[in-house]
Coordinates of C-alpha atoms in Angstrom, one line a residue:
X1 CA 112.8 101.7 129.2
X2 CA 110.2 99.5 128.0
X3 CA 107.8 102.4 127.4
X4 CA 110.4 104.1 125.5
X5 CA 110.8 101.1 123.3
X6 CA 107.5 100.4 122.7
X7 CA 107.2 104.2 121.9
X8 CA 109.8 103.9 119.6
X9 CA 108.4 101.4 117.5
X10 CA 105.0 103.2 117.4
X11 CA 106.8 106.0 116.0
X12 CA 108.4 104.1 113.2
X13 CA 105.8 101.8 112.2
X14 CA 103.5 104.9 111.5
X15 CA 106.4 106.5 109.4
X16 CA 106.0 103.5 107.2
X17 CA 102.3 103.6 107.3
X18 CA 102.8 107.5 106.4
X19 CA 105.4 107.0 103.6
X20 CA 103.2 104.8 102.0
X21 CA 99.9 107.0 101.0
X22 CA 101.9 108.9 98.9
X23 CA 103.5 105.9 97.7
X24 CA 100.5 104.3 96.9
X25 CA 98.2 107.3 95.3
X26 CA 102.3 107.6 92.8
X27 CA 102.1 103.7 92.3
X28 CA 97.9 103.3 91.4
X29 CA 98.1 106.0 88.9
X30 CA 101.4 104.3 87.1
X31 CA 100.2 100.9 87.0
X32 CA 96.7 98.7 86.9
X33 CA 94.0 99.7 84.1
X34 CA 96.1 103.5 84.0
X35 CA 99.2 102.1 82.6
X36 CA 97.5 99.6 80.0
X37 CA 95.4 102.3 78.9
X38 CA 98.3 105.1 79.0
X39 CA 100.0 101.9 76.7
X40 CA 97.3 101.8 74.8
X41 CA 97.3 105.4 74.4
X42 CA 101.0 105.2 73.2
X43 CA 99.7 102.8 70.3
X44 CA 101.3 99.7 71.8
X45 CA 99.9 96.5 71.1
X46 CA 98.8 93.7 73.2
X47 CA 102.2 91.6 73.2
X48 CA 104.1 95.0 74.3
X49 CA 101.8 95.4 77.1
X50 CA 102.5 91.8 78.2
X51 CA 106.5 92.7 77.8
X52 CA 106.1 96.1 79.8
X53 CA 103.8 94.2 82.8
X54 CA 106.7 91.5 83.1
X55 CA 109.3 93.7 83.2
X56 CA 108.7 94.9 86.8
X57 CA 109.3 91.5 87.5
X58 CA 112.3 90.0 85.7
X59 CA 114.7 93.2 86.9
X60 CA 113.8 91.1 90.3
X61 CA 116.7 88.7 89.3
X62 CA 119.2 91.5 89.7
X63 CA 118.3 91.5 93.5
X64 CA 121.0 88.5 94.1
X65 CA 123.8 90.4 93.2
X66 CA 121.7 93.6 95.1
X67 CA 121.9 91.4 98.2
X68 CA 125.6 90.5 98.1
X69 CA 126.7 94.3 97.9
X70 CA 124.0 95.5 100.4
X71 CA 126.4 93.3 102.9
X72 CA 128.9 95.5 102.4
X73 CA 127.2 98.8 103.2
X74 CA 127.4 100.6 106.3
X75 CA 123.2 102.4 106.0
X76 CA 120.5 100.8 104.7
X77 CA 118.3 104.4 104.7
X78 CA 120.4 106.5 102.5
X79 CA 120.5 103.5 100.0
X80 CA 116.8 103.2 99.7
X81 CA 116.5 107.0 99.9
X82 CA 118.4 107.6 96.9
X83 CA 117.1 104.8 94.8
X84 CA 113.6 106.2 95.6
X85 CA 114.7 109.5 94.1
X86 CA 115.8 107.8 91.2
X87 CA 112.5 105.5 90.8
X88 CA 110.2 107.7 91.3
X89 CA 111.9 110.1 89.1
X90 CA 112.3 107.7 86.3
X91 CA 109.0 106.3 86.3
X92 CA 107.6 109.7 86.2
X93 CA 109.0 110.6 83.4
X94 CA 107.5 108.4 81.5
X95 CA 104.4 111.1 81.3
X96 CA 107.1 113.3 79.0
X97 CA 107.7 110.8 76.7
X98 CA 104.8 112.0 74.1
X99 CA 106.1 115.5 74.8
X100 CA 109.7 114.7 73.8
X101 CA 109.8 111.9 71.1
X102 CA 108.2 111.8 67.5
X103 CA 104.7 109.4 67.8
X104 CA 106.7 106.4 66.3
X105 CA 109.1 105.8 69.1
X106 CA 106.6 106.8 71.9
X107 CA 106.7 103.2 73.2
X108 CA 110.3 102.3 72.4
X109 CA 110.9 105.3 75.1
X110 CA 108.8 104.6 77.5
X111 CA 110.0 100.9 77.8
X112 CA 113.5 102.0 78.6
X113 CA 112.5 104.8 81.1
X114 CA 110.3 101.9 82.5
X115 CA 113.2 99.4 82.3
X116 CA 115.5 101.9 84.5
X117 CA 112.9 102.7 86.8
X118 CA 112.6 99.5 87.3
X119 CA 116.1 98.2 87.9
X120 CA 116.0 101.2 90.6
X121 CA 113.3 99.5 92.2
X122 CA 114.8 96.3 92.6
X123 CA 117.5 97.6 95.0
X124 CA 114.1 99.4 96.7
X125 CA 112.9 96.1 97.1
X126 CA 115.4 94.3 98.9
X127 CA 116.6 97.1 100.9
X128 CA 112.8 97.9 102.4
X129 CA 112.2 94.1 103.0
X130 CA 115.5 94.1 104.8
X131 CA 114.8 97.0 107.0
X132 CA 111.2 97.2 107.3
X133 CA 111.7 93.5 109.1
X134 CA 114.0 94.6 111.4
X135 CA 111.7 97.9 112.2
X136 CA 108.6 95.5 112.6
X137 CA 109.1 93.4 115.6
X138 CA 108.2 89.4 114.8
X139 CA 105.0 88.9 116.8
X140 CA 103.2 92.1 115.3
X141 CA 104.3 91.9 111.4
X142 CA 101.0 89.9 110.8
X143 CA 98.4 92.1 112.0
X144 CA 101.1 95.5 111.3
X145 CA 101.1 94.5 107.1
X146 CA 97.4 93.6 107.7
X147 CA 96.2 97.1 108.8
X148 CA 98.6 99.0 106.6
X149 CA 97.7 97.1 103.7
X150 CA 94.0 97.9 104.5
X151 CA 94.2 101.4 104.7
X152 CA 96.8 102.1 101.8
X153 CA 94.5 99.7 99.5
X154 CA 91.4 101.8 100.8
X155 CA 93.4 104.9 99.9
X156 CA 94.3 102.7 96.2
X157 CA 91.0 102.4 95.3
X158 CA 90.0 105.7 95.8
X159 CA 92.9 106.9 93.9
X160 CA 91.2 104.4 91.0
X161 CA 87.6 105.6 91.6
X162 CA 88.8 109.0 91.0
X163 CA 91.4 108.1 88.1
X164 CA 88.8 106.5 86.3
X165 CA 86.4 109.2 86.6
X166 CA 89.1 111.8 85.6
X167 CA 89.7 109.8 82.0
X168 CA 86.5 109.3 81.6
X169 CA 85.6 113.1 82.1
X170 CA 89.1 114.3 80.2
X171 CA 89.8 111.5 77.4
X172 CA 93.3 110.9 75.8
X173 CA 96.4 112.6 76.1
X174 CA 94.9 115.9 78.6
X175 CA 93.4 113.1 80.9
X176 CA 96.8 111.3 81.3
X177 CA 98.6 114.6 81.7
X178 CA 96.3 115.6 84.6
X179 CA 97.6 112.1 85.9
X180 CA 101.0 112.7 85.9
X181 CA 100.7 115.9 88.0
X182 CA 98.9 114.4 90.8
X183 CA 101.7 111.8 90.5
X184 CA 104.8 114.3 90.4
X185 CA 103.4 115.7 93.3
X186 CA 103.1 112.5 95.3
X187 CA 106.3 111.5 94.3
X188 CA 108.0 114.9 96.1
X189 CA 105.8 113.9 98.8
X190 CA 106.7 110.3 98.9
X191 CA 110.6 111.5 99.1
X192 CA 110.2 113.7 101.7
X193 CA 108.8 111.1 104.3
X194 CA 111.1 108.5 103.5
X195 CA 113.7 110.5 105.2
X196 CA 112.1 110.1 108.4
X197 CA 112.8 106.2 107.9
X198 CA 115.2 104.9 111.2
X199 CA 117.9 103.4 110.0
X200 CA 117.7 100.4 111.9
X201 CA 121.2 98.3 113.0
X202 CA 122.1 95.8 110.1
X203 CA 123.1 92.4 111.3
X204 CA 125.0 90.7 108.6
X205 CA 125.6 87.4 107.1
X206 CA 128.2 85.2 108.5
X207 CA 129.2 84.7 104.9
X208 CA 131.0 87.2 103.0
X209 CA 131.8 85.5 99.4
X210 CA 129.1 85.5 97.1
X211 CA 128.6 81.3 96.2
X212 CA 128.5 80.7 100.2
X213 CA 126.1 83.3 100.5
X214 CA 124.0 82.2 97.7
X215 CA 124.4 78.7 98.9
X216 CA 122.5 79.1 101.9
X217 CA 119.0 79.9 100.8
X218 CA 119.5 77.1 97.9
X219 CA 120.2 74.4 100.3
X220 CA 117.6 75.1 102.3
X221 CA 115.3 72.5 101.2
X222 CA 111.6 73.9 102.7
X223 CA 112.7 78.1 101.9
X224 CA 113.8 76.7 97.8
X225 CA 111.1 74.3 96.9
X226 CA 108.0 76.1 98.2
X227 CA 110.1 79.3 96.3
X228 CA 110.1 77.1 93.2
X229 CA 106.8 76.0 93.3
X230 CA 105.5 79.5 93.9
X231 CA 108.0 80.8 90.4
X232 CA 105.4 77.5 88.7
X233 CA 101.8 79.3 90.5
X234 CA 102.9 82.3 89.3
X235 CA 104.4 81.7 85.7
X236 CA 100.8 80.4 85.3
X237 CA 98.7 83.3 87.2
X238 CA 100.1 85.6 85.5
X239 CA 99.6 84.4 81.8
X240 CA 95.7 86.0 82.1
X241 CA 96.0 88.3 85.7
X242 CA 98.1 90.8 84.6
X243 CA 96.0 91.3 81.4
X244 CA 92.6 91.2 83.1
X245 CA 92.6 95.6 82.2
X246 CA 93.7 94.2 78.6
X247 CA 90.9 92.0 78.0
X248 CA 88.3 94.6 79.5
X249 CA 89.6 97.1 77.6
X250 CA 90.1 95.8 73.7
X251 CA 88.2 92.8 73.9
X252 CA 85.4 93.2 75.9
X253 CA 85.3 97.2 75.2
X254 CA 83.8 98.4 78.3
X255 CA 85.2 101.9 79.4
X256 CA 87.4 103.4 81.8
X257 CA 85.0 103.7 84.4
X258 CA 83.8 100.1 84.5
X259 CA 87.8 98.8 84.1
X260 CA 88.8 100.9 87.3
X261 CA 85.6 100.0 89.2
X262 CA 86.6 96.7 88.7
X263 CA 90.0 97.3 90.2
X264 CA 88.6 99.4 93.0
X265 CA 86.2 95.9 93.8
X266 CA 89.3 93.9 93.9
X267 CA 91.6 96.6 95.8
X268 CA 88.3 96.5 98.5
X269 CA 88.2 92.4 98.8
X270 CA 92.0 92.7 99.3
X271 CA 91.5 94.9 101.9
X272 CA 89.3 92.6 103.6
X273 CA 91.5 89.8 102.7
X274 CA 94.5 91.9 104.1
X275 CA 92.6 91.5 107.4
X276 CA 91.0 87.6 107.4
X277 CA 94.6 86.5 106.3
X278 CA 95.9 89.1 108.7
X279 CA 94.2 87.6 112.1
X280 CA 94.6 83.9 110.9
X281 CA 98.5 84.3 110.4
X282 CA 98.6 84.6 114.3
X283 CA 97.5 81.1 114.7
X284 CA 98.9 79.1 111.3
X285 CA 101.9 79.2 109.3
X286 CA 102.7 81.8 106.2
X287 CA 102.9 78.5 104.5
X288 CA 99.5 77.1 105.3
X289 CA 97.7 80.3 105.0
X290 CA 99.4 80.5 101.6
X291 CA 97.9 77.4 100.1
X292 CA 94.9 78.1 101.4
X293 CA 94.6 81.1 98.9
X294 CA 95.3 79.3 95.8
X295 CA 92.3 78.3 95.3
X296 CA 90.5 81.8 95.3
X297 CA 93.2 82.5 92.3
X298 CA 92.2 79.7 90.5
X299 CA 88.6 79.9 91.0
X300 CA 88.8 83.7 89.7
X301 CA 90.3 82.5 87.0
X302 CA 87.8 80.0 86.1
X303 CA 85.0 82.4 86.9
X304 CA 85.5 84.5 83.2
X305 CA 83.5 81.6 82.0
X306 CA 80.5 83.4 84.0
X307 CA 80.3 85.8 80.8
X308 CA 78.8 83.1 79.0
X309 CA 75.1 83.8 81.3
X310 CA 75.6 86.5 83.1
X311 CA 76.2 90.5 82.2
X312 CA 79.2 91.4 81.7
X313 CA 79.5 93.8 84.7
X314 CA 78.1 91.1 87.2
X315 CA 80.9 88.3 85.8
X316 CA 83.4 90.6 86.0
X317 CA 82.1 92.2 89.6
X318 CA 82.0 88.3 91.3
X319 CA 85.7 88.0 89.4
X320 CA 87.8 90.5 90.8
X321 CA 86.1 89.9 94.4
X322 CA 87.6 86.0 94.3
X323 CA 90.8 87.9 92.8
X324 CA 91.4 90.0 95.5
X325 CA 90.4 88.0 98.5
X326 CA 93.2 85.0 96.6
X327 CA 95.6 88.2 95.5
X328 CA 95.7 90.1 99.0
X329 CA 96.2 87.2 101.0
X330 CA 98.9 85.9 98.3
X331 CA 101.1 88.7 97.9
X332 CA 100.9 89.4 101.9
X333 CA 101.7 85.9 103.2
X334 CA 104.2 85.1 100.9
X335 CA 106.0 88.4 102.3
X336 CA 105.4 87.8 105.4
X337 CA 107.7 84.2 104.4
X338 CA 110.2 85.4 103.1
X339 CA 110.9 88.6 106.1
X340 CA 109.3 85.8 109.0
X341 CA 110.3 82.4 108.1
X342 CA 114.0 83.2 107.0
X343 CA 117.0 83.6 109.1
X344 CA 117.5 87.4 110.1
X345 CA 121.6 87.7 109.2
X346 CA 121.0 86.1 105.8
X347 CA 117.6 87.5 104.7
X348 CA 118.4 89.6 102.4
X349 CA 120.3 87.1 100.1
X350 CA 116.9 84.9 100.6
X351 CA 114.7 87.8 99.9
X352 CA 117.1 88.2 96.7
X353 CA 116.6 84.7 95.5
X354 CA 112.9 84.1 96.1
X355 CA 112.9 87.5 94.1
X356 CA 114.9 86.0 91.2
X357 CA 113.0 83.0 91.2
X358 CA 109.7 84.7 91.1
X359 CA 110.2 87.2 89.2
X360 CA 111.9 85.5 86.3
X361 CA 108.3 83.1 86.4
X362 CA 106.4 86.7 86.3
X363 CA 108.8 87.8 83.8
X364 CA 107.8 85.1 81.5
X365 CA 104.4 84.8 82.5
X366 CA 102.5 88.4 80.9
X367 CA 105.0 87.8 78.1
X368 CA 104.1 84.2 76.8
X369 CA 100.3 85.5 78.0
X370 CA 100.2 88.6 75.6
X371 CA 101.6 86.8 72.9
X372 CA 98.7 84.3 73.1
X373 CA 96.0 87.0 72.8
X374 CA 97.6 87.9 69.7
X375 CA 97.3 84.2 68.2
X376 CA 94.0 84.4 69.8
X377 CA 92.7 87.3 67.6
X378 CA 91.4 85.7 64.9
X379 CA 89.6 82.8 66.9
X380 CA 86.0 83.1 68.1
X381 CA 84.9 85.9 70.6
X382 CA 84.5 83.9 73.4
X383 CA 88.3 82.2 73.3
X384 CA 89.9 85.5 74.0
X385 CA 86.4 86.6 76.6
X386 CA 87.0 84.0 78.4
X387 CA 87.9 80.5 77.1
X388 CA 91.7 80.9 77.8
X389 CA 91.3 82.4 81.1
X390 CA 89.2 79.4 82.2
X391 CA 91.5 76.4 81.0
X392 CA 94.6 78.6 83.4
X393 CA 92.1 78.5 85.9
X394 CA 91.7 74.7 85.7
X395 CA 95.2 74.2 85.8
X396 CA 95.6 76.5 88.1
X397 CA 93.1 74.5 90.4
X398 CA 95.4 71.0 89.6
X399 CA 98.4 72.4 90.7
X400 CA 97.0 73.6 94.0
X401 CA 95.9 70.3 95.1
X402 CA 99.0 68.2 93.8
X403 CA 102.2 69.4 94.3
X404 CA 100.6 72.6 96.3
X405 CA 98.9 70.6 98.9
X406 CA 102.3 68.8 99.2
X407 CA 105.1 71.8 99.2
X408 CA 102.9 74.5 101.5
X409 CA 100.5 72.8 103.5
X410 CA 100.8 72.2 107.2
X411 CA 99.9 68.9 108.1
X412 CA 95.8 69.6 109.4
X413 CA 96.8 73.3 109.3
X414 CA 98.3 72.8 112.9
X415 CA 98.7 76.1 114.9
X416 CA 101.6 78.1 113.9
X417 CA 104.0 77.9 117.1
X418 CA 103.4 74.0 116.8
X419 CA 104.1 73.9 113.4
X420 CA 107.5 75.9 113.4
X421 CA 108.4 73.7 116.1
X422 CA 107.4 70.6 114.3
X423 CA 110.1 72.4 111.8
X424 CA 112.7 73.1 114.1

């Protein structure tokens, strides 16, 4: 019987390995240096590409009320299946958009196919979180999420490599719509292995109004302020990260090829960050291991000022390999909190708020940031190269070691079963 189990989990945990190649190849092709440049493309300017970035984010907040109805469902599968239908549909459609509309309303369209694809996504999001922890048993989600992460960001960097070559080679419009076949296609893909997803047993909340459900991640005093002061890390990260293709693109005009490679260096370092952060969260807390990647942020951050001595290609190559040892490690540890270090019949109301929290701060974050390169535009060269990304990075640094050091750290980073019994 134990066999079997253990058989049975093999089985599932490389369906959700499986599912997300094509996943991955349909999400690197939408997003990164492709979508600012397919925005660019669409004549957007600089503030609309900050408003399009945060919107993948602030649809997050609808994920409270997402959370509250998921309770009342009998499948979880069928519920992520179709909303992955509608996503990937959605999002794919944005590639008609120059097809359909008249040039002047090309990115007035595109924001609201982006907008519903998005909202589609949010219910993905809580839905997958939900089930993929109960799929992944406890003691293996670490090293699981770091090996899968590996290989799907291998597979993502290839997909750039071979993006940014095929823009490069095919320019404009043709280029993008070679794009958007290779992505239809993954989406049909992507769909098709979803529905080998289990559809694991649901164990609900105690709770079944809405304010006593919602009350119980927000009076949990560890679980709301290190989500708070995450919304704060993030509100500020994402002022400059999100517009790192941006600034490589307009400002610093270096092409396609050089943008993606970029991306690819950081996708590799994540990689390699999947699997450091991976092996370390078996021995110390999401929590600890999450402070102790702020500083990689921060220091890619203050690292644009590099530009000032170096060439342009070396600043940006020792960049984005701080960025995605700091990124990977982020955005894998603080899932790895909110699926490991929140109580199973109520997680997805806490994966709903932390969501809501966060993504309102992300929301806000490329929006306020885009802006700013506008005002920026008629200051000297070196404000928008690299002056503004440096004085985040500062501040980025300050936060870590105040009220970071305070909020996530473990006292001397003690080993993680000690520490969550310290808790307890």
């Amino acid at each position: 019987m134990q066999k079997r189990r253990y058989s049975m989990y093999r089985k599932h945990l490389r369906i959700a390995t499986i599912e997300g190649v094509p996943s991955t190849i349909f999400s690197t092709l939408l997003g990164g240096p492709f979508l600012t440049g397919f925005l660019l493309y669409l004549g957007a300017t600089s503030s609309q590409i900050g408003f399009v970035i945060a919107l993948t984010t602030l649809v997050n907040v609808a994920q409270v009320i997402i959370a509250f109805l998921l309770q009342r469902l009998n499948t979880r599968k069928w519920v992520l299946v179709l909303f992955t239908i509608l996503q990937r549909v959605l999002w794919g459609a944005t590639g008609l958009v120059p097809f359909l509309f008249d040039r002047s309303i090309w990115v007035n369209w595109f924001i609201i196919l982006y907008i519903a694809a998005f909202l589609c996504n949010a219910v993905i999001g809580v839905v997958w979180a939900s089930l993929i922890g109960d799929i992944v048993p406890g003691r293996l989600r670490g090293r699981y999420f770091g090996i899968r992460n590996t290989i799907l960001n291998a597979l993502g960097s290839l997909t750039l490599f071979v993006g940014g070559m095929l823009l490069d080679a095919v320019p404009g419009g043709q280029g993008f719509l070679l794009l958007y076949i290779i992505v239809w296609t993954c989406a049909v893909i992507n769909i098709g292995v979803i529905l080998f997803y289990p559809d694991a047993p649901f164990e609900r909340s105690t709770e079944t109004k809405f304010v006593p459900m919602l009350r119980q991640p927000l009076y949990d005093g560890p679980f709301i302020k290190a989500s708070l002061f995450l919304a704060v890390w993030l509100l500020m990260q994402t002022l400059v990260v999100p517009l790192y293709s941006y600034v490589m693109l307009e400002v610093l005009k270096v092409s396609y090829s050089v943008t993606t490679l970029m991306t690819v260096v950081q996708t590799m370092f994540m990689m390699l960050g999947f699997y450091f952060w991976g092996n370390l969260n078996a021995r110390f807390s999401n929590k600890t291991l999450l402070y102790w990647t702020l500083p990689f942020i921060a220091v890619a951050c203050m690292a644009w000022g590099l530009l000032a001595f170096v060439p342009v290609v070396v600043g940006l190559l020792i960049i984005h390999m701080l960025l995605g040892i700091g990124i990977g490690g982020f955005n894998q540890l603080s899932f790895n909190f909110i699926i490991g270090d929140t109580p199973k019949n109520a997680r997805p109301m806490f994966i709903a708020v932390y969501s809501g929290i966060t993504g309102l701060a992300s929301f806000i974050g490329p929006l306020v940031g885009g802006r700013i390169f506008e005002w920026m535009k008629p200051m000297p060269f070196w404000v928008q190269a690299y002056g503004f990304q440096m004085l985040v990075g500062v501040l980025l640094i300050l936060l870590a070691v105040t009220a970071g050091r305070q909020v996530l750290k473990a006292p001397a980073a003690v080993p993680i079963q000690q520490y969550r019994e310290m808790e307890a």
